[in-house]
Coordinates of C-alpha atoms and ligand atoms in Angstrom, one line a residue:
M320 CA 72.1 -18.6 -6.0
L321 CA 69.5 -17.1 -3.6
K322 CA 66.5 -15.7 -5.5
R323 CA 64.5 -13.7 -2.9
I324 CA 66.8 -13.3 0.1
N325 CA 70.0 -11.4 0.3
F326 CA 72.3 -11.4 3.3
L327 CA 75.7 -10.0 4.2
T328 CA 77.9 -10.2 7.2
A329 CA 80.9 -8.1 8.4
G330 CA 83.2 -8.2 11.3
E331 CA 86.5 -9.6 12.6
S332 CA 87.0 -12.4 15.1
H333 CA 88.6 -10.1 17.7
G334 CA 87.2 -6.8 16.5
K335 CA 84.3 -4.9 18.0
G336 CA 81.7 -7.3 16.8
L337 CA 79.7 -8.7 13.9
L338 CA 77.2 -7.0 11.7
G339 CA 74.6 -8.7 9.6
I340 CA 71.8 -7.7 7.2
I341 CA 69.2 -10.0 5.8
D342 CA 66.8 -8.7 3.2
G343 CA 63.8 -10.2 1.4
L344 CA 61.9 -11.8 4.3
P345 CA 58.1 -11.0 4.6
S346 CA 56.5 -8.6 6.9
N347 CA 54.5 -9.6 10.0
L348 CA 56.9 -12.4 11.0
E349 CA 57.0 -12.5 14.7
I350 CA 60.6 -12.5 16.0
S351 CA 62.4 -11.6 19.2
S352 CA 66.0 -11.3 20.4
A353 CA 65.3 -14.1 22.8
Y354 CA 64.5 -16.4 19.9
I355 CA 67.6 -15.4 18.0
N356 CA 69.7 -15.7 21.1
S357 CA 68.5 -19.2 21.8
Q358 CA 69.9 -20.3 18.5
L359 CA 73.2 -18.4 19.1
S360 CA 73.7 -20.2 22.4
R361 CA 73.2 -23.6 20.6
R362 CA 76.2 -22.7 18.4
Q363 CA 78.4 -21.9 21.3
K364 CA 78.2 -25.3 22.9
G365 CA 80.0 -28.6 22.0
H366 CA 82.9 -30.6 23.5
G367 CA 86.2 -29.5 22.0
R368 CA 85.6 -25.7 21.8
S369 CA 88.4 -23.3 23.0
A370 CA 88.4 -21.1 26.1
R371 CA 87.0 -18.3 23.8
M372 CA 83.6 -19.7 24.3
K373 CA 83.9 -19.0 28.0
I374 CA 84.5 -15.4 27.2
E375 CA 81.7 -14.9 24.6
H376 CA 78.0 -15.0 25.5
D377 CA 76.6 -14.2 22.1
Q378 CA 73.6 -12.0 22.2
A379 CA 72.1 -10.3 19.1
E380 CA 70.9 -6.8 19.2
I381 CA 68.1 -6.3 16.6
Y382 CA 69.3 -3.0 15.1
C383 CA 66.6 -2.4 12.5
G384 CA 63.8 -3.9 10.5
V385 CA 61.8 -5.2 13.5
R386 CA 59.3 -3.2 15.6
N387 CA 57.1 -4.5 18.4
Q388 CA 58.6 -8.0 17.7
K389 CA 57.4 -8.1 14.1
T390 CA 59.2 -7.7 10.8
S391 CA 58.1 -4.8 8.7
G392 CA 59.4 -6.1 5.4
A393 CA 62.4 -3.8 5.6
P394 CA 66.0 -5.2 5.7
I395 CA 66.8 -6.6 9.2
G396 CA 70.0 -5.6 10.8
L397 CA 71.7 -7.5 13.7
I398 CA 74.8 -6.7 15.8
I399 CA 76.6 -9.2 17.9
E400 CA 79.3 -7.7 20.2
N401 CA 82.6 -9.5 20.6
L402 CA 83.2 -9.5 24.4
D403 CA 86.9 -10.5 23.8
Y404 CA 87.4 -7.2 22.0
K405 CA 88.4 -5.6 25.3
N406 CA 91.5 -7.8 25.3
W407 CA 92.4 -7.0 21.7
K408 CA 91.6 -3.3 21.5
N409 CA 95.3 -2.3 21.0
I410 CA 95.7 -4.7 18.1
M411 CA 92.3 -4.4 16.5
T412 CA 91.8 -0.7 16.7
P413 CA 90.9 1.0 13.4
N414 CA 93.1 3.9 14.4
K415 CA 97.0 3.9 14.4
I416 CA 98.3 1.0 16.5
E417 CA 100.3 2.7 19.2
S418 CA 101.5 -0.4 21.2
S419 CA 104.1 -2.7 19.7
N420 CA 102.4 -4.5 16.8
K421 CA 103.9 -8.0 16.4
K422 CA 103.0 -9.0 12.9
I423 CA 102.2 -12.6 12.2
S424 CA 104.5 -14.0 9.5
L425 CA 104.1 -17.8 9.7
P426 CA 101.1 -19.0 7.6
R427 CA 99.1 -22.1 8.9
P428 CA 98.7 -24.9 6.3
G429 CA 95.0 -25.4 5.6
H430 CA 94.0 -21.9 6.6
A431 CA 93.4 -18.9 4.3
D432 CA 96.7 -17.4 5.5
L433 CA 99.1 -17.9 2.7
A434 CA 96.7 -17.4 -0.2
G435 CA 95.1 -14.5 1.7
I436 CA 98.3 -12.4 2.0
Q437 CA 99.2 -13.1 -1.6
K438 CA 95.8 -12.0 -2.8
Y439 CA 95.4 -8.8 -0.7
D440 CA 99.1 -7.8 -0.6
L441 CA 99.1 -7.9 3.2
D442 CA 102.2 -8.1 5.4
D443 CA 100.5 -9.2 8.6
I444 CA 98.7 -12.6 8.6
R445 CA 96.5 -11.2 11.5
D446 CA 94.5 -9.4 8.8
V447 CA 93.6 -12.7 7.1
I448 CA 93.0 -14.6 10.4
E449 CA 90.5 -12.1 11.6
R450 CA 88.0 -12.3 8.8
S451 CA 88.6 -15.9 7.7
S452 CA 87.9 -17.0 11.3
A453 CA 84.8 -19.0 12.0
R454 CA 83.7 -16.3 14.5
E455 CA 81.8 -14.9 11.5
T456 CA 79.5 -17.9 11.6
A457 CA 77.8 -16.5 14.8
M458 CA 76.2 -13.9 12.5
R459 CA 75.2 -16.6 10.0
V460 CA 73.3 -18.3 12.9
G461 CA 71.8 -15.0 13.9
L462 CA 70.5 -14.2 10.5
G463 CA 69.5 -17.8 9.8
S464 CA 67.4 -17.9 12.9
I465 CA 65.0 -15.3 11.4
A466 CA 64.6 -17.5 8.3
R467 CA 64.1 -20.5 10.7
K468 CA 61.3 -18.7 12.5
M469 CA 59.6 -18.1 9.1
L470 CA 59.8 -21.8 8.3
E471 CA 58.6 -22.9 11.7
D472 CA 55.5 -20.7 11.3
I473 CA 54.6 -22.6 8.1
G474 CA 55.3 -26.1 9.5
I475 CA 58.9 -26.6 8.2
N476 CA 61.6 -27.7 10.7
V477 CA 65.3 -28.0 10.3
G478 CA 67.3 -30.3 12.6
S479 CA 70.7 -32.0 12.8
R480 CA 72.8 -34.5 14.6
V481 CA 76.5 -35.4 14.5
V482 CA 77.2 -38.7 12.8
Q483 CA 81.0 -38.9 12.8
I484 CA 84.0 -37.4 14.7
Y485 CA 87.4 -38.5 13.3
T486 CA 87.0 -42.3 13.0
I487 CA 84.1 -42.7 15.4
R488 CA 80.8 -43.1 13.5
D489 CA 77.2 -43.3 14.9
T490 CA 75.4 -45.6 12.5
S491 CA 72.1 -45.4 14.3
S492 CA 69.1 -44.5 12.1
L493 CA 66.7 -41.6 12.7
S494 CA 63.6 -43.8 12.4
A495 CA 63.1 -43.7 16.2
I496 CA 62.5 -40.0 15.9
A497 CA 58.9 -39.6 14.7
D498 CA 59.0 -35.8 14.3
I499 CA 62.1 -33.9 13.1
K500 CA 60.9 -31.1 15.3
D501 CA 62.2 -33.2 18.3
L502 CA 65.6 -34.0 16.8
N503 CA 67.3 -30.9 18.1
K504 CA 65.8 -31.2 21.5
I505 CA 67.5 -34.6 21.8
A506 CA 70.7 -33.9 20.0
D507 CA 71.3 -30.6 21.9
K508 CA 71.4 -32.6 25.2
S509 CA 74.6 -34.3 24.0
P510 CA 77.9 -32.4 24.3
V511 CA 78.8 -33.7 20.8
R512 CA 75.2 -33.7 19.5
C513 CA 75.3 -37.5 19.1
L514 CA 72.1 -39.5 19.5
T515 CA 73.8 -42.7 20.8
K516 CA 75.2 -42.6 24.4
E517 CA 78.0 -45.1 24.0
I518 CA 79.2 -43.5 20.7
E519 CA 79.0 -40.0 22.4
K520 CA 81.5 -41.2 25.0
E521 CA 83.9 -42.4 22.4
M522 CA 83.6 -39.2 20.4
M523 CA 84.3 -37.1 23.5
S524 CA 87.4 -39.2 24.5
I525 CA 88.8 -39.0 20.9
I526 CA 88.4 -35.2 21.1
D527 CA 90.2 -35.1 24.4
E528 CA 93.0 -37.3 23.1
S529 CA 93.5 -35.1 20.0
K530 CA 93.5 -32.0 22.2
K531 CA 96.1 -33.5 24.5
S532 CA 98.4 -34.3 21.5
G533 CA 98.0 -30.7 20.2
D534 CA 96.0 -31.8 17.2
S535 CA 92.5 -31.2 15.8
I536 CA 89.8 -33.4 14.3
G537 CA 86.9 -33.0 12.0
G538 CA 83.8 -35.1 11.2
S539 CA 80.4 -35.0 9.7
F540 CA 76.8 -34.5 10.6
E541 CA 73.3 -34.9 9.1
V542 CA 70.9 -32.0 8.5
I543 CA 67.3 -32.9 8.0
V544 CA 64.4 -30.7 6.8
S545 CA 60.8 -31.8 7.5
G546 CA 57.4 -30.5 6.3
V547 CA 58.7 -29.6 2.8
P548 CA 56.0 -29.4 0.1
Y549 CA 56.5 -30.7 -3.4
G550 CA 58.1 -28.3 -5.9
L551 CA 60.9 -26.2 -4.3
G552 CA 63.6 -25.6 -6.9
S553 CA 63.2 -26.7 -10.5
Y554 CA 64.7 -29.0 -13.2
V555 CA 64.3 -26.3 -15.9
Q556 CA 67.4 -24.3 -15.3
W557 CA 70.8 -25.0 -13.7
N558 CA 70.7 -22.3 -11.2
R559 CA 67.2 -23.2 -10.0
K560 CA 68.0 -26.8 -8.9
L561 CA 67.4 -27.1 -5.2
H562 CA 70.3 -29.3 -4.3
A563 CA 72.7 -26.9 -6.2
R564 CA 71.3 -23.9 -4.3
L565 CA 71.5 -25.6 -0.9
S566 CA 75.1 -26.8 -1.7
A567 CA 76.1 -23.2 -2.5
V568 CA 74.9 -21.8 0.8
I569 CA 76.2 -24.8 2.8
M570 CA 79.6 -25.0 1.1
S571 CA 80.2 -21.3 1.9
I572 CA 80.7 -22.3 5.6
N573 CA 84.3 -22.3 6.9
A574 CA 86.1 -25.7 6.8
F575 CA 83.3 -27.6 5.0
K576 CA 84.7 -30.0 2.5
G577 CA 81.7 -31.9 1.1
I578 CA 78.0 -32.5 1.0
Q579 CA 75.9 -35.4 0.0
F580 CA 72.1 -35.7 -0.4
G581 CA 70.4 -38.9 0.8
D582 CA 72.5 -41.9 0.1
G583 CA 74.9 -39.7 -1.8
F584 CA 78.2 -41.3 -2.8
S585 CA 77.2 -44.8 -1.6
S586 CA 74.3 -44.7 -4.1
C587 CA 76.8 -44.0 -6.9
Y588 CA 78.3 -47.4 -6.4
K589 CA 75.1 -49.4 -6.4
K590 CA 72.6 -50.5 -9.1
G591 CA 69.7 -48.3 -10.0
S592 CA 67.2 -50.9 -8.8
Q593 CA 68.9 -50.7 -5.3
V594 CA 68.9 -47.0 -5.1
H595 CA 65.8 -45.4 -6.5
D596 CA 62.8 -44.9 -4.3
E597 CA 59.8 -46.8 -5.7
I598 CA 56.4 -45.0 -6.0
F599 CA 53.2 -46.3 -4.4
W600 CA 49.7 -44.9 -3.8
K601 CA 48.7 -45.1 -0.2
D602 CA 46.0 -43.3 1.9
N603 CA 45.1 -41.1 -1.1
K604 CA 48.7 -39.9 -1.6
Y605 CA 51.9 -40.9 -3.2
D606 CA 54.2 -42.9 -0.9
R607 CA 57.8 -43.8 -1.6
G608 CA 58.6 -46.5 0.9
S609 CA 62.2 -45.2 1.2
N610 CA 64.1 -41.9 0.9
N611 CA 67.5 -42.8 -0.6
A612 CA 67.2 -39.6 -2.8
G613 CA 67.2 -37.4 0.3
G614 CA 64.0 -35.6 -0.6
I615 CA 65.2 -34.1 -3.9
E616 CA 64.7 -35.6 -7.4
G617 CA 65.6 -33.7 -10.6
G618 CA 66.5 -30.6 -8.5
I619 CA 63.0 -30.4 -7.0
S620 CA 61.7 -31.2 -3.5
N621 CA 59.6 -34.4 -3.7
G622 CA 57.6 -34.0 -0.5
Q623 CA 59.9 -36.2 1.5
N624 CA 62.3 -35.0 4.2
I625 CA 65.4 -33.4 2.8
V626 CA 68.4 -35.3 4.2
M627 CA 72.1 -34.1 3.8
E628 CA 75.4 -35.3 5.3
I629 CA 78.0 -32.6 5.4
G630 CA 81.7 -33.1 6.2
M631 CA 84.1 -30.7 8.0
K632 CA 87.9 -30.8 7.9
P633 CA 90.0 -30.6 11.1
I634 CA 90.6 -27.0 12.1
P635 CA 94.0 -25.8 10.7
T636 CA 95.3 -24.0 13.8
L637 CA 97.3 -26.6 15.6
I638 CA 98.8 -26.4 19.0
K639 CA 101.5 -28.7 17.7
P640 CA 102.0 -26.8 14.5
L641 CA 103.0 -28.1 11.0
K642 CA 105.9 -26.9 8.9
S643 CA 105.7 -23.5 7.3
V644 CA 107.8 -20.7 5.9
D645 CA 108.4 -17.2 7.3
I646 CA 106.9 -14.9 4.7
N647 CA 109.6 -12.3 5.4
T648 CA 112.8 -14.3 5.7
K649 CA 111.6 -17.5 3.7
E650 CA 113.2 -19.6 6.5
N651 CA 111.6 -23.0 7.3
K652 CA 109.8 -22.6 10.6
L653 CA 106.7 -24.0 12.4
A654 CA 103.3 -22.4 11.6
H655 CA 101.7 -19.7 13.8
K656 CA 99.8 -21.1 16.7
E657 CA 97.2 -19.5 18.9
R658 CA 94.2 -20.5 21.0
T659 CA 91.9 -22.7 18.9
D660 CA 89.1 -25.3 19.0
S661 CA 90.3 -28.9 18.9
C662 CA 86.9 -30.0 17.3
A663 CA 84.1 -27.7 16.2
V664 CA 81.9 -30.3 14.5
P665 CA 78.9 -30.0 16.9
A666 CA 78.9 -26.2 16.5
A667 CA 79.3 -26.6 12.7
S668 CA 76.0 -28.6 12.6
I669 CA 74.1 -25.6 14.0
I670 CA 75.8 -23.3 11.4
A671 CA 74.8 -25.7 8.6
E672 CA 71.2 -25.8 9.9
S673 CA 71.1 -22.0 9.8
M674 CA 72.3 -21.8 6.2
V675 CA 69.8 -24.5 5.2
C676 CA 67.1 -22.3 6.8
I677 CA 68.1 -19.4 4.6
G678 CA 68.2 -21.7 1.5
I679 CA 64.9 -23.3 2.1
A680 CA 63.2 -20.0 3.1
D681 CA 64.4 -18.5 -0.1
A682 CA 63.0 -21.4 -2.2
I683 CA 59.7 -21.2 -0.3
L684 CA 59.5 -17.5 -1.1
E685 CA 60.4 -18.1 -4.7
K686 CA 57.7 -20.7 -5.2
F687 CA 54.9 -19.2 -3.1
G688 CA 55.7 -15.5 -3.1
G689 CA 53.9 -12.9 -0.9
D690 CA 55.2 -9.8 0.9
S691 CA 53.6 -10.6 4.3
M692 CA 53.3 -13.8 6.3
E693 CA 49.5 -13.6 5.7
Q694 CA 50.0 -13.6 1.9
L695 CA 52.6 -16.4 2.1
K696 CA 50.4 -18.6 4.3
S697 CA 47.4 -18.1 2.1
H698 CA 49.4 -18.9 -1.1
I699 CA 50.7 -22.1 0.6
K700 CA 47.2 -23.1 1.7
A701 CA 45.9 -22.5 -1.8
T702 CA 48.6 -24.3 -3.8
A703 CA 51.0 -26.4 -1.8
K704 CA 51.1 -30.2 -2.4
Y705 CA 52.4 -32.5 0.3
Ligands
LIG1067 C1 88.6 -19.6 15.5 C2 89.5 -19.7 16.6 C3 88.9 -19.6 18.0 C4 87.5 -20.0 18.0 C5 86.8 -19.1 17.0 C6 87.2 -19.5 15.6 O1 88.9 -18.2 18.4 P1 90.1 -17.6 19.3 O2 91.3 -17.6 18.5 O3 89.6 -16.2 19.7 O4 90.1 -18.5 20.5 O5 86.9 -19.9 19.3 O6 85.4 -19.2 17.1 C7 84.7 -18.2 17.6 C8 85.2 -17.2 18.2 C9 83.3 -18.5 17.5 O7 82.5 -17.7 18.0 O8 82.9 -19.6 16.9 C10 89.2 -19.7 14.2 O9 90.5 -19.7 14.1 O10 88.5 -19.8 13.2

């Protein structure tokens, strides 16, 4: 559902590394590896990650499309090396595997394993694990950070914070944060990206408990976009509606189970008079008094912050595995287990931000056009309404 931007990723979790291409961004956008890497390091943090994150120090090499720290308008290619590859060379080699190759035959419930081997006629679940792994999301953050930089340069900021882990919910509102630009600075200081200190402690201890018992837990987080002008997306055609387009890019992220805009599901169980944001005229512009709609009405941005809550399921690799069936013998056994994260919700919030950056950048380019940053900025200056 992207109109102007295309992107692709490739790479396996324990292979040589990840490749990514993003196409359709304007020329003369200033971008550096340091900027991309600062976003990659945000994704690597979070209480509940596995020891893998101690091995990896994700750094993107800008392979093409950027010269002298400026985009040229050409497709931009990134490479992120997997430092863990050195420990997996014998298994992940594209050449004939010479060492003993122990195939994985016990699919994990909740993972792509069983459906994946059926679909691709594979006899080793390793082939499914490697590409369906959330390792791929490192590249989403890499590519998304270039879109993020474009948005920042035109006054749009994307931030997030964790609101729930397992049963522990942070009900604090964001009203204390005057500028969404500051949200990440505050949330990033917390090991679970939670804004309330006491709840943060509870979230961390529930992650520790779950890890100790060999289990995993999920949760949810809010993503907020500020500085959005009126008119991104449209009501005139199904595939131009902004919330549908954002949902498509967000729901493509591993383990995400649902998304709601503004008051979302809770608004569905209230009366219209309790839900819809009334319209006022204040200081020479429209004012809404509330933002239950989450910044999108009729599939169009309405000048308010775009607010989404996104839910992630517990990771399916369990240290204390669930029941499964051996794909060769059909015997009942326990599912495959290997090193895993016990909770990746804080990291998932960064990945969601990155996909939102791509979705919003795409809608901005669709509405305002332009092949260079100069053209984009002058089109925005001439026609954008806030
Ligand atoms: C993942 C399992 C873990 C995570 C991995 C995703 O990897 P490993 O099996 O190597 O310990 O650490 O996430 C990443 C490597 C990453 O960069 O996010 C999975 O099964 O999806």
